[in-house]
XYZ file of C-alpha atoms in Angstrom:
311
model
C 0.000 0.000 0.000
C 3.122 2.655 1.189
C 4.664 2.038 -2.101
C 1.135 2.208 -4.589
C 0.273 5.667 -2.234
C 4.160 6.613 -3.708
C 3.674 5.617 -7.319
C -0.248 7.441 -7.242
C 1.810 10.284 -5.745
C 4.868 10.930 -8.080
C 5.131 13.824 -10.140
C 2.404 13.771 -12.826
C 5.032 13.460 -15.949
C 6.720 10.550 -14.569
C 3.773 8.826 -13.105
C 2.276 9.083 -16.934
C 6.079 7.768 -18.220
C 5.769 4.945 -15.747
C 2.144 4.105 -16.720
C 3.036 4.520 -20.708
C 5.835 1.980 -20.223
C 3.873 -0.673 -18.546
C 1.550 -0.210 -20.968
C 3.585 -0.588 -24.408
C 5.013 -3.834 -22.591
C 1.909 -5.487 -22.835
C -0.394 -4.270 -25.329
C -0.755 -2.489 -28.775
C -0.803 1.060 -27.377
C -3.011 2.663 -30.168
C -5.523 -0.098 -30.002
C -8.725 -0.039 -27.673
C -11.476 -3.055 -26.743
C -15.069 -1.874 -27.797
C -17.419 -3.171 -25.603
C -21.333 -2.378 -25.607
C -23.541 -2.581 -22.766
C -27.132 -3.472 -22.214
C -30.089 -3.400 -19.540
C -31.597 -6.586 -19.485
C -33.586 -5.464 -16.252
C -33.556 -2.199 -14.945
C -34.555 -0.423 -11.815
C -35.901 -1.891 -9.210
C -32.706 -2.888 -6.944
C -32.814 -3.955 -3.810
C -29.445 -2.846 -2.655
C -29.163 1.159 -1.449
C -25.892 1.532 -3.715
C -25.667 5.711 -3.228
C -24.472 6.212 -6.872
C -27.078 4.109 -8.407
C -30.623 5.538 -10.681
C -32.042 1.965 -10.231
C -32.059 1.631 -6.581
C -35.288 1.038 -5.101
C -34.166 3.013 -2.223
C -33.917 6.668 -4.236
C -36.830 8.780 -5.778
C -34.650 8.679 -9.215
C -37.892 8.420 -11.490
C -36.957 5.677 -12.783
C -39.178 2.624 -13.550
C -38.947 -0.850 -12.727
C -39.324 -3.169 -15.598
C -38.458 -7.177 -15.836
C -35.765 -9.468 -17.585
C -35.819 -8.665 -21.641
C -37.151 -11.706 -23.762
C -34.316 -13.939 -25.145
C -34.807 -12.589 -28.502
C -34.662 -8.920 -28.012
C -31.240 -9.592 -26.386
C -29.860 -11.208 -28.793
C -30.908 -9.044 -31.641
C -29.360 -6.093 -30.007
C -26.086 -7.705 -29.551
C -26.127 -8.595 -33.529
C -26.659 -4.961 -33.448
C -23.065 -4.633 -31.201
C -21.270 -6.526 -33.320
C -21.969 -5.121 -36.625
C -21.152 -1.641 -34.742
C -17.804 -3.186 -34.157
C -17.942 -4.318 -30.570
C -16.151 -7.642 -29.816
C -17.581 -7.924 -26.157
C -21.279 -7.763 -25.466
C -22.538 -7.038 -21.864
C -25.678 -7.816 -20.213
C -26.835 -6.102 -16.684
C -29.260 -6.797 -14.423
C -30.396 -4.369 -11.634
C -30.792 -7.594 -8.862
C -29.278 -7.855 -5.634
C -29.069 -11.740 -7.030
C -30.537 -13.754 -9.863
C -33.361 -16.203 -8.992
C -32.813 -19.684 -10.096
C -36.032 -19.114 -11.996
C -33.961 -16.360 -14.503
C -30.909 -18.746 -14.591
C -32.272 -20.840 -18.392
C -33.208 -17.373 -20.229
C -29.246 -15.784 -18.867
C -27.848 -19.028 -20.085
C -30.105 -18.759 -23.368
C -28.273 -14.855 -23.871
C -24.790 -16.041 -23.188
C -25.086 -19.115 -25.527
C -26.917 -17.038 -27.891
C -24.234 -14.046 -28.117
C -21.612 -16.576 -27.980
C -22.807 -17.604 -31.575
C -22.975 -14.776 -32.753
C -19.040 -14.886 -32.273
C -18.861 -11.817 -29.299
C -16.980 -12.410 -26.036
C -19.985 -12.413 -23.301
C -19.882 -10.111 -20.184
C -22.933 -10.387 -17.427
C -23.148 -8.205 -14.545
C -26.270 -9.383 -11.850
C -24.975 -9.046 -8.711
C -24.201 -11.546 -5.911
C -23.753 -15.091 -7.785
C -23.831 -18.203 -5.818
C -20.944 -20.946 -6.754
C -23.617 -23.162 -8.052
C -25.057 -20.083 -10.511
C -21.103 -19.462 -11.540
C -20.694 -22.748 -12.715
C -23.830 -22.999 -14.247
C -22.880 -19.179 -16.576
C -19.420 -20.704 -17.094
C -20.844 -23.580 -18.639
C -22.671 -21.913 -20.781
C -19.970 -20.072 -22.124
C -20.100 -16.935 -20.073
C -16.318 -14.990 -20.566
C -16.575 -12.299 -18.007
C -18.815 -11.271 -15.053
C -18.387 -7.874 -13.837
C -18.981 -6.982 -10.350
C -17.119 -3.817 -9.122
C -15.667 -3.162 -5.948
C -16.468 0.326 -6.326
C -14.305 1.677 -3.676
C -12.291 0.822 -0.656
C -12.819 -1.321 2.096
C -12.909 1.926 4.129
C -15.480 3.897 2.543
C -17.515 1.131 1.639
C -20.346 1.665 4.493
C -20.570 5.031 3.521
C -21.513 4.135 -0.079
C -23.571 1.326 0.507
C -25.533 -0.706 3.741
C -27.215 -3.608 2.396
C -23.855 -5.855 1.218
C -20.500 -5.978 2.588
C -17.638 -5.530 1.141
C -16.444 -9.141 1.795
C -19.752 -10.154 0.066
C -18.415 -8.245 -3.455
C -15.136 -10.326 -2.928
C -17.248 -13.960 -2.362
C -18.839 -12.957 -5.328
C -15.617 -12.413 -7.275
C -14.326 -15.411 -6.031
C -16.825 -17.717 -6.712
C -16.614 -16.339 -10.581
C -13.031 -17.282 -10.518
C -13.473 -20.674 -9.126
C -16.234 -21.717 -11.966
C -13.722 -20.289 -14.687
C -14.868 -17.581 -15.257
C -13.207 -14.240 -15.989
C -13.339 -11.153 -13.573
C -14.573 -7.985 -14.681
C -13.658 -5.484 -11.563
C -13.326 -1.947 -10.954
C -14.557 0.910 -9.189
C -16.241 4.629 -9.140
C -14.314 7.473 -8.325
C -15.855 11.027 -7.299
C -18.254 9.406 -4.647
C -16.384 11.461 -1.661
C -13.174 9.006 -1.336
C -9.982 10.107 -0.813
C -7.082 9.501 -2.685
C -6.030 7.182 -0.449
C -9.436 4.860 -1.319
C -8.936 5.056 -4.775
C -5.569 3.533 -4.307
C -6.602 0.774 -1.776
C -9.498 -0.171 -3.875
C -6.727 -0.857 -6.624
C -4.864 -2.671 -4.254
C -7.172 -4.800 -2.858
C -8.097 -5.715 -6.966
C -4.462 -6.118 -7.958
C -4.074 -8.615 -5.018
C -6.684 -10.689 -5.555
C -5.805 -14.481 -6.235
C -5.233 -13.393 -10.290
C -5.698 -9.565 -11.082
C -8.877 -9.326 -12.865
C -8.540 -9.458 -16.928
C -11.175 -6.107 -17.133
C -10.619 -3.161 -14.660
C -13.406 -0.457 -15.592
C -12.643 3.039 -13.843
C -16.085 4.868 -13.978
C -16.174 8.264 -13.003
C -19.931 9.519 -10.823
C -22.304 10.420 -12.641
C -24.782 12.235 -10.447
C -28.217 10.782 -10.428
C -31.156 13.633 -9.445
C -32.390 11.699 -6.128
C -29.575 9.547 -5.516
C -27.590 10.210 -2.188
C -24.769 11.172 -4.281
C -26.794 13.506 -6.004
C -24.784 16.174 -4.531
C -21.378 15.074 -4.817
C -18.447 16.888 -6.119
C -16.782 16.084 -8.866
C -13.054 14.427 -8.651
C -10.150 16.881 -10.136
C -9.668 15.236 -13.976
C -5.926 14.904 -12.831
C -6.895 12.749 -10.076
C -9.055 10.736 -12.436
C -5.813 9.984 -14.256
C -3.727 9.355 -11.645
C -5.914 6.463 -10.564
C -6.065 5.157 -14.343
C -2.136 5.307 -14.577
C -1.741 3.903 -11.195
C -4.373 0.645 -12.585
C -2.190 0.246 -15.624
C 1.564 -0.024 -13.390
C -0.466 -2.457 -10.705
C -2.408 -4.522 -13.244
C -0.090 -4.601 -16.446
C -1.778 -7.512 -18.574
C -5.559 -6.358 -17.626
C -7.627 -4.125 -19.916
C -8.533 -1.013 -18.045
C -11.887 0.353 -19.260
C -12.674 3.653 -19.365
C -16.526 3.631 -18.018
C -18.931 5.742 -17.191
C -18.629 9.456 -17.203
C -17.316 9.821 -20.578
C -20.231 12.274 -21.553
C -18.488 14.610 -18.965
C -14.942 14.122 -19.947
C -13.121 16.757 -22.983
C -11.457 14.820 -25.482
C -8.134 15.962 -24.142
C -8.471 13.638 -20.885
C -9.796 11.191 -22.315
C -6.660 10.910 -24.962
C -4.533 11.415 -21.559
C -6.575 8.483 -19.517
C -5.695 6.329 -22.878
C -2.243 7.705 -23.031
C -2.041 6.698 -19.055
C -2.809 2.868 -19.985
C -6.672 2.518 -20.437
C -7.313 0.708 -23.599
C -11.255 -0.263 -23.380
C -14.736 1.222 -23.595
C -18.092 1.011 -23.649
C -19.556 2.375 -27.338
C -23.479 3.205 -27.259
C -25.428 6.332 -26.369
C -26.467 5.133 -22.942
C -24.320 2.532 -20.654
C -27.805 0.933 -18.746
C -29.377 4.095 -17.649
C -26.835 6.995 -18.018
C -25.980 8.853 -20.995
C -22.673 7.700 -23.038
C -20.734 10.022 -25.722
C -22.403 8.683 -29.457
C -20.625 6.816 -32.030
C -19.885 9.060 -34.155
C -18.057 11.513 -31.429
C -16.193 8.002 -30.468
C -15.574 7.554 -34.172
C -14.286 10.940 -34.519
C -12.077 11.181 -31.765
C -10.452 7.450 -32.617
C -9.347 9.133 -36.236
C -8.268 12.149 -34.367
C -5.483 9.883 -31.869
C -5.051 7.311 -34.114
C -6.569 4.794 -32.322
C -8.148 1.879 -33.609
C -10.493 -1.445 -32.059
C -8.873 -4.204 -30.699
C -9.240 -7.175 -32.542
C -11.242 -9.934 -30.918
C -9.386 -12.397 -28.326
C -11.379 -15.148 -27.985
C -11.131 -15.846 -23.881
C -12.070 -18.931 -23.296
């Protein structure tokens, strides 16, 4: 922890050297996973996740609806794909699945799986017996964020622990499958969080393969409604500080975009992130267009990362 608070701190030049480095080491630096997201259930949630539009606990306005039809799923992600994304991810606003939801999830994963798209599934808490029935299946990655520090947690959220996110995690690893975890930054934390919360991730049995970095997005109603925003260099110090800590893992750039110039996004990418989510909305919250994605790709020199098939 003494030495990732060091690193976080160094001047910002040399931190973004540092990062760069790590980064050219392992991957194509001008290339970036497209990934595209989808509500298969939204609002509703159980949990009282501060940050969240789909809690049940907020007066966000927004309305509860249930799981999407097999079909509609799938003809979304063929959508995705011919968009250019290689990953296709599927959310559910549950505290858990039921078992009675399990045959339709295992339905989309098979079904984008055909279609030739790495499969990501976010649905919260997953039982080992649920894991191993999504792995079978075919299911590549399920995401399930940390979101901050094991400090701050109780502050952010009352009705799971934060040892309850890491069961979760680990139960995804033990069925195979792999680990899609990250955080929000903005919610309050200090420095100091963000750089625990990376720590905790980067010392987890196997680093996870996907870290997405989102930044808050203030929901009207939420408890964070209020919250200030994090200092954009900040924002990149934690993204540089993900690449040097977790060198082989993609490191998305999440949520927020809509808020962030051009200029930090192209330094976030120069500080090691190489994924994102393409799409006008990510679930419920607003995401920049394709064609400003499109634009600002031609304008780095960036182009999509070619599909890795994961498992």
């Amino acid at each position: 922890m003494q030495e990732a608070n060091f690193i976080y701190n160094l001047p910002f030049n040399d931190l973004l050297y540092r990062a760069q480095t790590v980064h050219r080491d392992n991957f194509d630096p001008n290339a970036i996973q497209i990934s595209r997201l989808l509500s298969i259930k939204t609002g509703g949630c159980a949990e009282d996740c501060g940050y969240c539009s789909q809690s049940a606990h907020y007066p966000t306005g927004l309305k509860a609806s249930k799981l999407m039809e097999v079909e509609r799923v799938l003809t979304e992600a063929r959508k995705a794909k011919e968009s250019g994304a290689t990953r296709y991810c599927m959310g559910a606003a549950w505290r858990n699945p039921k078992d009675r939801d399990m045959d339709s999830l295992v339905a989309m994963v098979e079904g984008v799986r055909a279609l030739g798209m790495e499969t990501c599934m976010t649905l919260g808490m997953l039982t080992s017996e649920q894991s191993a029935r999504l792995a079978d299946a075919g299911l590549d990655y399920y995401n399930h964020n940390l979101d901050t520090s094991e400090r701050f947690y109780s502050e952010i959220i009352t009705t799971r622990t934060f040892e309850d996110r890491l069961e979760t995690l680990a139960n995804v690893r033990d069925a195979g499958i792999k680990v899609c975890a990250g955080g929000i930054l903005g919610m309050g934390e200090t420095a100091e969080d963000r750089v625990s919360m990376l720590v905790t991730l980067a010392n987890l049995p196997a680093a996870p393969e996907s870290v997405p970095i989102n930044m808050l997005i203030p929901i009207p109603g939420s408890k964070l409604a209020n919250a200030e925003p994090i200092d954009p260099i900040e924002f990149v110090r934690t993204i540089a500080l993900a690449r040097i800590l977790m060198p082989t893992s993609h490191v998305r750039l999440s949520a927020g975009r809509t808020d962030m110039s051009d200029e930090l996004q192209a330094l976030c990418f120069f500080a090691g992130a190489n994924s994102i989510f393409v799409g006008d909305t990510l679930l419920t919250a607003d995401n920049p267009g394709e064609d400003h994605d499109t634009a600002l790709f031609r304008r780095l020199g960036l182009k999509p990362m070619e599909l890795e098939r994961s498992r």
